[in-house]
Coordinates of C-alpha atoms and ligand atoms in Angstrom, one line a residue:
Chain A
X1197 CA -23.8 33.5 30.2
X1198 CA -23.1 30.9 27.6
X1199 CA -25.8 32.1 25.3
X1200 CA -24.6 35.7 25.5
X1201 CA -21.0 34.5 24.7
X1202 CA -22.4 32.7 21.8
X1203 CA -24.3 35.8 20.5
X1204 CA -21.2 37.9 20.7
X1205 CA -19.2 35.4 18.8
X1206 CA -21.7 35.3 15.9
X1207 CA -21.9 39.1 15.9
X1208 CA -18.2 39.1 15.7
X1209 CA -18.4 36.9 12.7
X1210 CA -20.7 39.2 10.9
X1211 CA -18.5 42.1 11.8
X1212 CA -15.4 40.2 10.6
X1213 CA -17.0 39.9 7.2
X1214 CA -17.4 43.6 7.0
X1215 CA -13.9 44.3 7.7
X1216 CA -12.6 43.8 4.1
X1217 CA -15.4 46.1 2.9
X1218 CA -14.1 48.9 5.3
X1219 CA -10.6 48.3 4.0
X1220 CA -11.7 48.5 0.4
X1221 CA -13.4 51.7 1.0
X1222 CA -10.6 53.1 2.9
X1223 CA -8.1 52.2 0.1
X1224 CA -10.3 53.9 -2.5
X1225 CA -10.7 57.0 -0.3
X1226 CA -6.8 57.1 0.3
X1227 CA -6.2 56.6 -3.4
X1228 CA -8.5 59.4 -4.4
X1229 CA -7.8 61.9 -1.6
X1230 CA -4.0 61.8 -1.5
X1231 CA -2.3 63.7 -4.3
X1232 CA 0.2 61.8 -6.6
X1233 CA 3.9 62.4 -5.9
X1234 CA 5.0 60.2 -8.8
X1235 CA 4.0 61.2 -12.4
X1236 CA 1.5 58.7 -13.7
X1237 CA -0.5 59.4 -16.9
X1238 CA -2.0 56.1 -17.9
X1239 CA -5.5 54.9 -17.0
X1240 CA -6.0 54.0 -13.3
X1241 CA -6.7 50.2 -13.5
X1242 CA -5.9 50.1 -9.8
X1243 CA -9.0 52.3 -9.0
X1244 CA -11.2 50.3 -11.5
X1245 CA -10.1 47.1 -9.8
X1246 CA -10.8 48.2 -6.4
X1247 CA -14.2 49.5 -7.4
X1248 CA -15.0 46.3 -9.2
X1249 CA -13.8 44.3 -6.2
X1250 CA -15.8 46.6 -3.8
X1251 CA -19.0 45.8 -5.9
X1252 CA -18.4 42.1 -6.1
X1253 CA -17.7 41.9 -2.4
X1254 CA -20.8 43.8 -1.4
X1255 CA -22.9 41.4 -3.5
X1256 CA -21.2 38.3 -1.8
X1257 CA -21.7 39.9 1.6
X1258 CA -25.4 40.4 0.9
X1259 CA -25.8 36.8 -0.4
X1260 CA -23.9 35.5 2.6
X1261 CA -26.8 36.7 4.9
X1262 CA -29.0 34.2 3.2
X1263 CA -26.6 31.3 2.4
X1264 CA -24.7 29.8 5.3
X1265 CA -22.2 28.1 3.1
X1266 CA -21.1 31.4 1.5
X1267 CA -21.0 32.9 5.0
X1268 CA -18.7 30.2 6.2
X1269 CA -16.3 30.5 3.3
X1270 CA -16.4 34.2 3.7
X1271 CA -15.7 34.2 7.5
X1272 CA -12.8 31.9 6.9
X1273 CA -11.2 34.1 4.3
X1274 CA -12.3 37.7 5.2
X1275 CA -9.3 38.4 7.5
X1276 CA -6.9 37.4 4.7
X1277 CA -8.8 39.4 2.2
X1278 CA -8.6 42.4 4.4
X1279 CA -4.8 42.0 4.7
X1280 CA -4.5 41.7 0.9
X1281 CA -6.4 44.9 0.5
X1282 CA -4.3 46.6 3.1
X1283 CA -1.0 45.6 1.5
X1284 CA -2.1 46.8 -1.9
X1285 CA -3.1 50.0 -0.4
X1286 CA 0.1 50.3 1.3
X1287 CA 2.0 49.6 -1.9
X1288 CA -0.1 52.3 -3.7
X1289 CA 0.6 54.8 -0.8
X1290 CA 4.3 54.4 -0.4
X1291 CA 4.9 54.5 -4.2
X1292 CA 2.4 56.6 -6.2
X1293 CA 1.3 58.8 -3.3
X1294 CA 4.2 59.4 -1.0
X1295 CA 7.2 58.3 -3.3
X1296 CA 9.1 56.8 -0.4
X1297 CA 10.6 54.1 -2.6
X1298 CA 13.0 54.9 -5.6
X1299 CA 11.9 54.4 -9.2
X1300 CA 12.3 52.4 -11.4
X1301 CA 12.9 49.6 -8.9
X1302 CA 9.6 50.0 -7.0
X1303 CA 6.8 51.0 -9.4
X1304 CA 3.3 51.7 -8.2
X1305 CA 0.7 48.9 -8.5
X1306 CA -1.0 50.8 -11.2
X1307 CA 2.1 50.7 -13.4
X1308 CA 2.3 46.9 -12.9
X1309 CA -1.4 46.4 -13.7
X1310 CA -1.0 48.5 -16.8
X1311 CA 1.7 46.0 -18.2
X1312 CA -1.0 43.4 -18.4
X1313 CA -3.1 45.7 -20.5
X1314 CA -0.3 46.9 -22.8
X1315 CA 2.0 44.0 -23.1
X1316 CA -0.4 41.0 -22.9
X1317 CA 0.7 39.6 -26.3
X1318 CA 4.3 39.3 -25.3
X1319 CA 3.3 37.9 -21.9
X1320 CA 1.0 35.5 -23.5
X1321 CA 3.6 34.2 -25.9
X1322 CA 6.1 33.9 -23.0
X1323 CA 3.7 31.9 -20.9
X1324 CA 3.1 29.6 -23.8
X1325 CA 6.7 29.1 -24.4
X1326 CA 7.5 28.4 -20.7
X1327 CA 4.6 26.0 -20.3
X1328 CA 5.7 24.0 -23.5
X1329 CA 9.2 23.7 -22.0
X1330 CA 8.1 23.0 -18.5
X1331 CA 5.5 20.4 -19.4
X1332 CA 7.7 18.6 -21.9
X1333 CA 10.7 18.5 -19.5
X1334 CA 8.6 17.6 -16.5
X1335 CA 6.8 14.7 -18.3
X1336 CA 10.0 13.3 -19.8
X1337 CA 11.9 13.6 -16.4
X1338 CA 9.1 12.2 -14.4
X1339 CA 8.6 9.1 -16.7
X1340 CA 12.4 8.3 -16.8
X1341 CA 12.6 8.9 -13.1
X1342 CA 9.7 6.6 -12.5
X1343 CA 11.1 3.8 -14.6
X1344 CA 14.7 4.3 -13.1
X1345 CA 13.2 4.3 -9.5
X1346 CA 11.4 1.0 -10.2
X1347 CA 14.6 -0.6 -11.7
X1348 CA 16.6 0.6 -8.8
X1349 CA 14.1 -0.6 -6.3
X1350 CA 13.3 -3.9 -7.7
X1351 CA 16.7 -5.3 -8.9
X1352 CA 19.7 -5.5 -6.7
X1353 CA 22.2 -5.6 -9.4
X1354 CA 20.7 -2.4 -10.9
X1355 CA 21.1 -0.7 -7.6
X1356 CA 24.8 -1.9 -7.3
X1357 CA 25.8 -0.5 -10.7
X1358 CA 23.7 2.6 -11.0
X1359 CA 23.4 3.9 -7.4
X1360 CA 26.9 5.3 -7.1
X1361 CA 26.4 7.5 -10.2
X1362 CA 23.2 8.7 -8.9
X1363 CA 24.9 9.6 -5.6
X1364 CA 27.5 11.6 -7.3
X1365 CA 25.5 13.3 -10.1
X1366 CA 22.1 13.7 -8.3
X1367 CA 23.0 16.4 -5.7
X1368 CA 24.5 18.6 -8.4
X1369 CA 21.8 21.3 -9.3
X1370 CA 20.5 20.6 -12.7
X1371 CA 21.1 24.2 -13.7
X1372 CA 24.8 23.7 -13.3
X1373 CA 24.7 21.7 -16.5
X1374 CA 23.3 24.6 -18.6
X1375 CA 26.5 25.7 -20.2
X1376 CA 27.2 22.1 -21.3
X1377 CA 23.7 21.2 -22.3
X1378 CA 23.4 24.5 -24.5
X1379 CA 26.5 23.3 -26.5
X1380 CA 25.7 19.5 -26.6
X1381 CA 22.1 19.8 -27.8
X1382 CA 21.4 21.2 -31.3
X1383 CA 18.9 23.8 -30.0
X1384 CA 18.7 25.7 -26.8
X1385 CA 15.1 24.5 -26.5
X1386 CA 16.3 20.9 -26.5
X1387 CA 19.0 21.7 -24.0
X1388 CA 16.6 23.4 -21.7
X1389 CA 14.2 20.3 -21.9
X1390 CA 17.1 18.2 -20.9
X1391 CA 17.9 20.5 -17.9
X1392 CA 14.4 20.5 -16.7
X1393 CA 14.0 16.8 -17.2
X1394 CA 17.3 16.2 -15.3
X1395 CA 16.0 18.3 -12.4
X1396 CA 12.8 16.3 -12.3
X1397 CA 14.4 13.0 -12.9
X1398 CA 16.5 13.0 -9.7
X1399 CA 13.8 13.6 -6.9
X1400 CA 11.4 11.2 -8.8
X1401 CA 14.0 8.4 -9.1
X1402 CA 15.0 8.7 -5.6
X1403 CA 11.6 8.8 -4.1
X1404 CA 10.2 6.0 -6.4
X1405 CA 13.3 3.9 -5.5
X1406 CA 12.8 4.4 -1.8
X1407 CA 9.1 3.9 -2.0
X1408 CA 9.6 0.6 -3.9
X1409 CA 12.4 -0.8 -1.6
X1410 CA 10.4 0.0 1.5
X1411 CA 7.2 -1.7 0.6
X1412 CA 6.3 -4.3 3.4
X1413 CA 7.5 -7.6 2.4
X1414 CA 4.3 -9.2 3.7
X1415 CA 2.4 -7.7 0.8
X1416 CA 4.5 -9.6 -1.7
X1417 CA 4.3 -12.7 0.4
X1418 CA 0.5 -12.6 0.5
X1419 CA 0.3 -11.7 -3.2
X1420 CA 2.4 -14.7 -4.2
X1421 CA 0.4 -17.0 -2.2
X1422 CA -2.5 -15.6 -4.2
X1423 CA -1.0 -16.7 -7.5
X1424 CA 0.9 -13.4 -8.4
X1425 CA 3.8 -13.6 -10.8
X1426 CA 6.7 -11.0 -10.8
X1427 CA 5.1 -8.5 -13.2
X1428 CA 2.0 -8.5 -11.0
X1429 CA 4.2 -7.9 -7.9
X1430 CA 5.7 -4.9 -9.5
X1431 CA 2.9 -3.4 -11.2
X1432 CA -0.1 -4.2 -8.9
X1433 CA 1.7 -4.3 -5.6
X1434 CA 5.1 -2.5 -5.5
X1435 CA 4.0 0.6 -7.5
X1436 CA 0.6 1.3 -5.8
X1437 CA 2.2 0.7 -2.4
X1438 CA 5.1 3.1 -3.3
X1439 CA 2.8 5.8 -4.6
X1440 CA 2.7 7.9 -1.6
X1441 CA 6.5 8.2 -1.7
X1442 CA 6.4 8.5 -5.4
X1443 CA 4.0 11.6 -5.1
X1444 CA 6.5 13.3 -2.8
X1445 CA 9.2 12.9 -5.5
X1446 CA 6.8 14.4 -8.0
X1447 CA 6.1 17.2 -5.7
X1448 CA 9.7 17.9 -5.0
X1449 CA 10.3 17.8 -8.7
X1450 CA 7.8 20.6 -9.4
X1451 CA 9.9 23.2 -7.5
X1452 CA 13.0 21.8 -9.0
X1453 CA 11.4 22.1 -12.5
X1454 CA 10.3 25.7 -11.8
X1455 CA 13.8 26.7 -10.8
X1456 CA 15.4 25.0 -13.8
X1457 CA 12.8 26.5 -16.1
X1458 CA 13.4 30.1 -15.1
X1459 CA 17.1 29.9 -15.0
X1460 CA 17.4 28.0 -18.3
X1461 CA 15.2 30.8 -19.9
X1462 CA 17.2 33.5 -18.3
X1463 CA 20.5 31.9 -19.6
X1464 CA 19.8 30.1 -22.7
X1465 CA 16.4 30.2 -24.4
X1466 CA 15.3 33.4 -26.1
X1467 CA 11.7 33.1 -25.0
X1468 CA 9.5 32.5 -22.1
X1469 CA 8.9 34.0 -18.7
X1470 CA 12.5 33.8 -17.6
X1471 CA 13.7 35.4 -20.7
X1472 CA 11.0 38.1 -20.3
X1473 CA 12.5 38.9 -16.8
X1474 CA 16.0 39.3 -18.0
X1475 CA 14.9 41.2 -21.1
X1476 CA 12.7 43.7 -19.0
X1477 CA 15.5 44.1 -16.5
X1478 CA 18.0 45.0 -19.1
X1479 CA 15.6 47.8 -20.2
X1480 CA 15.1 48.7 -16.4
X1481 CA 11.4 48.2 -16.9
X1482 CA 10.7 46.9 -13.4
X1483 CA 7.0 47.1 -13.8
X1484 CA 7.2 44.3 -16.3
X1485 CA 9.3 42.2 -14.0
X1486 CA 6.8 42.5 -11.2
X1487 CA 4.0 41.7 -13.7
X1488 CA 5.8 38.5 -14.7
X1489 CA 6.4 37.6 -11.1
X1490 CA 2.7 37.8 -10.5
X1491 CA 2.0 35.5 -13.5
X1492 CA 4.7 33.1 -12.3
X1493 CA 3.2 32.9 -8.8
X1494 CA -0.2 32.3 -10.2
X1495 CA 0.7 29.6 -12.7
X1496 CA 3.2 27.7 -10.4
X1497 CA 0.9 27.7 -7.5
X1498 CA -2.0 26.4 -9.6
X1499 CA 0.3 23.7 -11.1
X1500 CA 1.0 22.5 -7.5
X1501 CA -2.7 22.7 -6.8
X1502 CA -3.3 20.5 -9.8
X1503 CA -0.7 18.0 -8.7
X1504 CA -2.3 17.7 -5.3
X1505 CA -5.8 17.3 -6.9
X1506 CA -4.3 14.5 -8.9
X1507 CA -3.0 13.0 -5.8
X1508 CA -6.1 13.1 -3.9
X1509 CA -7.7 11.1 -6.9
X1510 CA -5.1 8.5 -6.8
X1511 CA -4.6 8.2 -3.1
X1512 CA -8.2 8.1 -1.9
X1513 CA -7.3 5.1 0.0
X1514 CA -4.7 6.9 2.3
X1515 CA -5.9 8.7 5.4
X1516 CA -4.4 11.7 7.0
X1517 CA -3.0 13.3 3.8
X1518 CA -1.3 16.8 3.8
X1519 CA -3.6 19.3 2.5
X1520 CA -2.5 22.1 0.0
Chain B
X1457 CA -16.0 -40.5 25.1
X1458 CA -19.5 -41.1 23.8
X1459 CA -22.5 -39.1 22.8
X1460 CA -21.3 -36.7 20.1
X1461 CA -22.9 -36.5 16.8
X1462 CA -20.1 -36.9 14.3
X1463 CA -20.8 -34.2 11.8
X1464 CA -17.6 -34.2 9.9
X1465 CA -14.0 -35.1 9.6
X1466 CA -14.0 -38.9 9.8
X1467 CA -13.4 -39.6 6.0
X1468 CA -10.2 -37.9 4.5
X1469 CA -10.0 -36.5 1.1
X1470 CA -7.4 -37.2 -1.5
X1471 CA -6.7 -33.6 -2.2
X1472 CA -5.0 -31.3 0.3
X1473 CA -2.7 -34.0 1.6
X1474 CA 0.4 -32.5 3.2
X1475 CA 3.5 -34.6 3.9
X1476 CA 6.2 -33.0 5.9
X1477 CA 9.4 -35.3 5.8
X1478 CA 12.6 -34.6 7.8
X1479 CA 12.5 -30.9 7.7
X1480 CA 15.4 -28.9 9.2
X1481 CA 15.7 -25.1 9.1
X1482 CA 18.5 -23.0 10.5
X1483 CA 19.0 -19.3 10.5
X1484 CA 22.3 -17.8 10.7
X1485 CA 22.3 -14.5 12.5
X1486 CA 25.1 -11.9 12.5
X1487 CA 26.2 -12.9 16.0
X1488 CA 28.1 -16.1 16.3
X1489 CA 25.1 -18.3 17.2
X1490 CA 23.0 -20.0 14.7
X1491 CA 19.4 -20.5 15.3
X1492 CA 18.0 -23.9 14.8
X1493 CA 14.5 -23.0 14.1
X1494 CA 13.2 -26.5 13.2
X1495 CA 14.7 -29.9 13.7
X1496 CA 13.5 -33.1 12.1
X1497 CA 9.9 -32.3 11.7
X1498 CA 7.9 -35.2 10.3
X1499 CA 4.1 -34.8 9.9
X1500 CA 1.5 -36.3 7.7
X1501 CA -1.7 -34.3 7.3
X1502 CA -4.8 -35.8 5.8
X1503 CA -6.8 -34.0 3.1
X1504 CA -9.4 -31.9 4.8
X1505 CA -7.9 -32.2 8.2
X1506 CA -7.9 -29.4 10.7
X1507 CA -4.5 -29.1 12.4
X1508 CA -3.4 -26.6 15.0
X1509 CA 0.2 -25.8 15.8
X1510 CA 0.7 -24.7 19.4
X1511 CA 3.9 -24.0 21.4
X1512 CA 5.9 -21.3 23.1
X1513 CA 7.2 -18.2 21.2
X1514 CA 10.1 -19.0 19.0
X1515 CA 9.4 -22.8 18.6
X1516 CA 9.2 -22.4 14.8
X1517 CA 5.5 -22.4 14.2
X1518 CA 5.6 -19.5 11.7
X1519 CA 8.7 -20.9 10.2
X1520 CA 7.0 -24.2 9.5
X1521 CA 4.0 -22.5 8.1
X1522 CA 6.2 -20.3 5.7
X1523 CA 7.9 -23.5 4.6
X1524 CA 4.6 -25.0 3.8
X1525 CA 3.5 -21.8 2.0
X1526 CA 6.7 -22.1 -0.1
X1527 CA 7.9 -18.5 1.1
X1528 CA 11.0 -20.2 2.6
X1529 CA 13.1 -23.3 1.8
X1530 CA 14.2 -26.0 4.3
X1531 CA 17.9 -26.8 4.8
X1532 CA 17.0 -30.4 4.5
X1533 CA 14.0 -32.6 4.1
X1534 CA 11.0 -31.7 1.9
X1535 CA 7.2 -30.9 2.1
X1536 CA 4.8 -32.1 -0.5
X1537 CA 1.2 -31.3 -1.3
X1538 CA -0.7 -34.2 -2.9
X1539 CA 2.6 -35.8 -3.9
X1540 CA 4.2 -32.7 -5.5
X1541 CA 7.2 -31.3 -3.7
X1542 CA 6.7 -27.7 -2.7
X1543 CA 9.2 -25.4 -4.3
X1544 CA 7.6 -22.0 -4.1
X1545 CA 4.4 -20.2 -3.1
X1546 CA 1.2 -21.1 -5.1
X1547 CA -2.4 -20.2 -4.9
X1548 CA -3.2 -23.7 -3.9
X1549 CA -1.8 -22.9 -0.5
X1550 CA -3.6 -19.7 0.9
X1551 CA -2.0 -17.8 3.7
X1552 CA -3.5 -15.6 6.4
X1553 CA -1.3 -13.7 9.0
X1554 CA -2.3 -12.2 12.3
X1555 CA -2.1 -8.9 10.6
X1556 CA -4.7 -8.9 7.9
X1557 CA -2.2 -7.4 5.5
X1558 CA -4.8 -6.1 3.2
X1559 CA -3.8 -4.0 0.3
X1560 CA -4.7 -0.6 1.5
X1561 CA -5.0 0.9 -1.9
X1562 CA -7.7 -1.6 -2.9
X1563 CA -11.3 -1.7 -1.8
X1564 CA -12.7 -4.7 0.1
X1565 CA -14.1 -6.1 -3.1
X1566 CA -10.8 -5.6 -5.1
X1567 CA -8.7 -7.1 -2.2
X1568 CA -10.9 -10.2 -2.4
X1569 CA -10.5 -10.3 -6.2
X1570 CA -6.7 -10.1 -6.2
X1571 CA -6.3 -13.9 -6.5
X1572 CA -8.5 -14.0 -9.5
X1573 CA -6.8 -10.9 -11.1
X1574 CA -3.3 -12.3 -10.4
X1575 CA -4.4 -15.6 -12.2
X1576 CA -6.1 -13.6 -15.0
X1577 CA -9.4 -15.4 -14.4
X1578 CA -11.5 -12.5 -12.9
X1579 CA -13.7 -12.3 -16.0
X1580 CA -16.7 -14.6 -15.5
X1581 CA -15.8 -15.2 -11.8
X1582 CA -17.0 -11.9 -10.3
X1583 CA -20.0 -13.8 -8.8
X1584 CA -17.6 -15.7 -6.6
X1585 CA -16.3 -12.6 -5.2
X1586 CA -19.7 -11.3 -4.4
X1587 CA -20.5 -14.7 -2.8
X1588 CA -17.5 -14.4 -0.5
X1589 CA -18.5 -10.9 0.5
X1590 CA -21.9 -11.9 1.5
X1591 CA -20.5 -14.9 3.2
X1592 CA -18.4 -12.8 5.5
X1593 CA -21.3 -10.4 5.9
X1594 CA -19.7 -7.3 4.5
X1595 CA -21.9 -6.5 1.6
X1596 CA -22.2 -2.9 3.0
X1597 CA -18.5 -2.5 2.9
X1598 CA -17.8 -3.6 -0.7
X1599 CA -16.2 -0.4 -1.6
X1600 CA -14.7 0.6 1.7
X1601 CA -10.9 0.9 2.0
X1602 CA -9.0 -1.3 4.6
X1603 CA -8.5 1.6 7.0
X1604 CA -12.2 2.0 7.3
X1605 CA -12.6 -1.5 8.7
X1606 CA -12.4 -2.9 12.2
X1607 CA -9.9 -5.6 13.1
X1608 CA -12.5 -8.3 12.8
X1609 CA -13.8 -7.1 9.5
X1610 CA -10.3 -6.8 8.1
X1611 CA -9.4 -10.4 9.1
X1612 CA -12.6 -11.6 7.5
X1613 CA -11.6 -9.9 4.3
X1614 CA -8.1 -11.4 4.6
X1615 CA -9.9 -14.9 5.0
X1616 CA -12.2 -14.3 2.0
X1617 CA -9.2 -13.1 -0.1
X1618 CA -7.3 -16.3 0.6
X1619 CA -10.4 -18.4 -0.1
X1620 CA -11.2 -16.9 -3.6
X1621 CA -8.7 -19.2 -5.2
X1622 CA -10.3 -22.3 -3.5
X1623 CA -6.9 -23.4 -2.1
X1624 CA -6.5 -27.0 -1.1
X1625 CA -4.6 -25.9 2.1
X1626 CA -5.2 -22.8 4.1
X1627 CA -2.4 -21.7 6.3
X1628 CA -3.5 -19.6 9.3
X1629 CA -0.7 -17.9 11.4
X1630 CA -2.5 -16.7 14.6
X1631 CA -5.3 -15.2 12.5
X1632 CA -7.4 -14.3 15.5
X1633 CA -4.5 -13.3 17.7
X1634 CA -5.3 -9.6 17.5
X1635 CA -9.0 -9.8 18.1
X1636 CA -11.1 -9.4 21.3
X1637 CA -12.4 -12.5 23.0
X1638 CA -16.0 -12.2 21.6
X1639 CA -15.0 -11.5 18.0
X1640 CA -12.6 -14.2 18.3
X1641 CA -15.1 -16.9 19.4
X1642 CA -17.5 -15.7 16.6
X1643 CA -14.6 -15.9 14.2
X1644 CA -13.8 -19.5 15.2
X1645 CA -17.3 -20.5 14.3
X1646 CA -16.8 -18.8 10.9
X1647 CA -13.6 -20.6 10.3
X1648 CA -15.3 -23.9 11.2
X1649 CA -18.2 -23.3 8.8
X1650 CA -15.8 -22.3 6.0
X1651 CA -13.8 -25.6 6.7
X1652 CA -17.0 -27.6 6.7
X1653 CA -18.4 -26.2 3.5
X1654 CA -15.1 -26.2 1.6
X1655 CA -13.3 -29.1 3.1
X1656 CA -10.0 -27.3 2.9
X1657 CA -7.1 -28.6 4.8
X1658 CA -6.5 -26.1 7.7
X1659 CA -3.2 -25.6 9.3
X1660 CA -3.5 -23.0 12.0
X1661 CA -1.0 -21.6 14.5
X1662 CA -2.6 -20.4 17.7
X1663 CA -1.5 -19.5 21.3
X1664 CA -4.9 -20.2 22.6
X1665 CA -5.4 -23.8 23.9
X1666 CA -9.2 -23.6 24.0
X1667 CA -9.1 -22.4 20.4
X1668 CA -7.0 -25.4 19.4
X1669 CA -9.3 -27.8 21.1
X1670 CA -12.4 -26.1 19.8
X1671 CA -11.3 -26.2 16.2
X1672 CA -9.0 -28.9 15.3
X1673 CA -8.8 -32.6 14.6
X1674 CA -5.2 -32.8 15.9
X1675 CA -3.2 -30.4 18.0
X1676 CA 0.5 -30.4 17.4
X1677 CA 2.4 -29.3 20.4
X1678 CA 5.9 -27.9 19.5
X1679 CA 8.9 -27.1 21.8
X1680 CA 11.8 -24.7 21.1
X1681 CA 15.6 -24.7 20.8
X1682 CA 15.6 -26.5 18.4
X1683 CA 12.0 -26.3 17.3
X1684 CA 10.5 -29.8 17.2
X1685 CA 7.2 -31.7 17.5
X1686 CA 6.8 -32.6 21.0
X1687 CA 3.5 -34.4 21.0
X1688 CA 0.5 -34.7 18.8
X1689 CA -2.8 -34.8 20.6
X1690 CA -6.0 -36.2 19.0
X1691 CA -9.2 -34.3 19.6
X1692 CA -11.7 -37.1 19.2
X1693 CA -14.7 -34.9 20.0
X1694 CA -17.5 -34.4 17.4
X1695 CA -18.6 -30.9 16.5
X1696 CA -19.9 -28.5 17.7
X1697 CA -17.8 -28.7 20.8
X1698 CA -19.3 -27.3 24.0
X1699 CA -16.5 -25.3 25.6
X1700 CA -17.7 -26.3 29.1
X1701 CA -17.8 -30.0 28.4
X1702 CA -15.8 -32.2 30.9
X1703 CA -13.9 -33.8 27.9
X1704 CA -13.0 -30.2 26.8
X1705 CA -11.4 -29.6 30.2
X1706 CA -9.8 -32.9 30.3
X1707 CA -8.1 -32.2 26.9
X1708 CA -7.2 -28.7 27.9
X1709 CA -5.3 -30.0 31.1
X1710 CA -3.6 -32.5 29.0
X1711 CA -2.4 -29.9 26.6
X1712 CA -1.3 -27.5 29.4
X1713 CA 0.6 -30.3 31.0
X1714 CA 2.3 -30.9 27.8
X1715 CA 3.2 -27.3 27.7
X1716 CA 4.3 -27.4 31.4
X1717 CA 1.7 -25.0 32.5
X1718 CA -0.3 -27.4 34.7
X1719 CA 1.3 -29.1 37.7
X1720 CA -0.5 -32.3 38.9
X1721 CA 0.1 -31.7 42.6
X1722 CA -2.3 -28.9 42.6
X1723 CA -5.2 -31.4 42.8
X1724 CA -5.5 -31.0 46.5
X1725 CA -6.3 -27.3 46.2
X1726 CA -9.9 -26.4 46.9
X1727 CA -11.5 -22.9 46.7
X1728 CA -15.0 -23.7 48.1
X1729 CA -16.8 -21.6 45.4
Ligands
LIG389 N1 14.1 -15.0 8.7 C1 14.7 -15.3 9.9 N2 16.0 -15.0 10.1 C2 16.6 -15.3 11.3 N3 16.0 -15.9 12.3 C3 14.6 -16.3 12.1 C4 14.0 -16.0 10.9 N4 12.7 -16.4 10.9 C5 12.6 -17.0 12.1 N5 13.8 -17.0 12.8 C6 14.1 -17.5 14.2 O1 13.6 -18.8 14.2 C7 12.9 -19.0 15.4 C8 11.6 -19.5 15.2 O2 10.8 -18.4 14.8 P1 9.3 -18.5 14.4 O3 8.8 -17.1 13.9 O4 8.9 -19.7 13.6 O5 8.6 -18.7 15.9 P2 7.1 -18.9 16.3 O6 6.9 -20.2 16.9 O7 6.3 -18.5 15.2 O8 7.1 -17.8 17.4 P3 5.8 -16.9 17.8 O9 4.9 -17.6 18.5 O10 6.5 -15.8 18.6 O11 5.2 -16.3 16.5 C9 13.1 -17.8 16.3 O12 14.2 -17.9 17.1 C10 13.4 -16.8 15.3 O13 14.2 -15.8 15.8
LIG390 MG1 4.9 -16.8 14.8

């Protein structure tokens, strides 16, 4: 009985891995069989991609029969993969094939994919501008927030004088300052760096401060009976002990920085992904908007992944970490 | 009391002498009542002596230890180490709590090195760290993080960490309190061998009467409200001390009587075992 059950499960697993393949073939047949209701004259990248994907997946599926590791990875991801293929096919069907959604707001996947081919230069420059702004703003904000958090966490008098201002200014969304920042700073680039830095500064300050001030007192006591002086207590005890909390601040800061970046570019800077969105919208080129959305999603999710990788390096000593 | 091989302890050292003179310590709580944690504590501890503090909860044992460590200041009186009045914490007075309080972000090896790093003398002394790691038998766990250690292992690391600075005095606040009975007895022997080889003055808080008798030269019995020294009991046994020796029993009942846990009119009771 048990053995049979086990067999059926393992067969199910093999079957599960074939499902994406079936979906891919179905998507391709659907794309070829149904006539277009929308007019579309460019090359069909959509079909090319599906075919490439089909070929790649077939190879992986064959390899997975030999390699258990590949099989496990595949079994874990095949349902999701199938869902993605299904959603893409659905998108293709309701737009290009059936024209159920109005243009220009809902372009076919092929139109969006074509943007990457035709407009890659502008997109590339926009990515470069956005990343420069984001990284500069994030680094400045995070460093200042880190220092401020330590000062607040360690010195009572600092907390007394500065905390009220943080309580009042902190909750105001950084982007609210855009109109002022654009006037006060000589260039809109600097204004935007300031806005992003401000957005990052607040969560990093608060979480560093709360991390430092909630370090167990016995750590400091033990360290001071081991000969530690104040710099040692701050640098070698308080900061490492507070790092889990500091990381949460850095993480919250990423989403704050993403919001500020896009809004700042939409409102002030004449470059970058946010600007590209407003610009494409003003020409009603929604395919471009979707293309940028895809780029933004890929970049931002990878930046967060990078941050978590970094954390795993620094926090190997902590158990039970949240996975990303 | 005859027949013990005197292996240690009789001659006192010139370093590690603690002099506690007229200590008073009060804590004012938010409520109207003030807690008189310690009242008129006077105690002279010889260099290299092993002292245990015993007494009911709240009688000020930890407070006294923290005062000696320099983590707290008395309201009146003073404590000196080798003639110098204690004004703050120093590496000369090592401290181990019941909770090992290892730095969770540092490996075993780095936890033990902290004292050297803090005093900026790690360079050239790495050998001492390794020697301590092998002394506590954790060579295989050098690069382990504290959360990977058992309670006994973690407490050994805490001991090694306090010893790295070769303190003159080691202050132990119920260091074995959280360990099981077997680990505990094993650790008592480890503490004794550390004490013998290093000749450090030991001041240890414990709730275990047997532990106090097994380890110390003198047992300081304290009583609460206000916390004061009730009696100091000499343990004139040589070492090792067989835990089932009649003198051991005698000393135990003496201490239990002092703590009011043994009533003399039970002597008629027989159990016919
Ligand atoms: N920082 C403090 N603030 C206020 N009261 C304190 C403080 N430290 C100790 N006390 C009080 O002083 C008294 C003695 O405390 P202490 O911790 O020294 O007792 P103890 O003998 O170590 O007890 P236990 O055996 O439970 O560890 C207690 O009543 C305690 O509440
Ligand atoms: Mg205590």
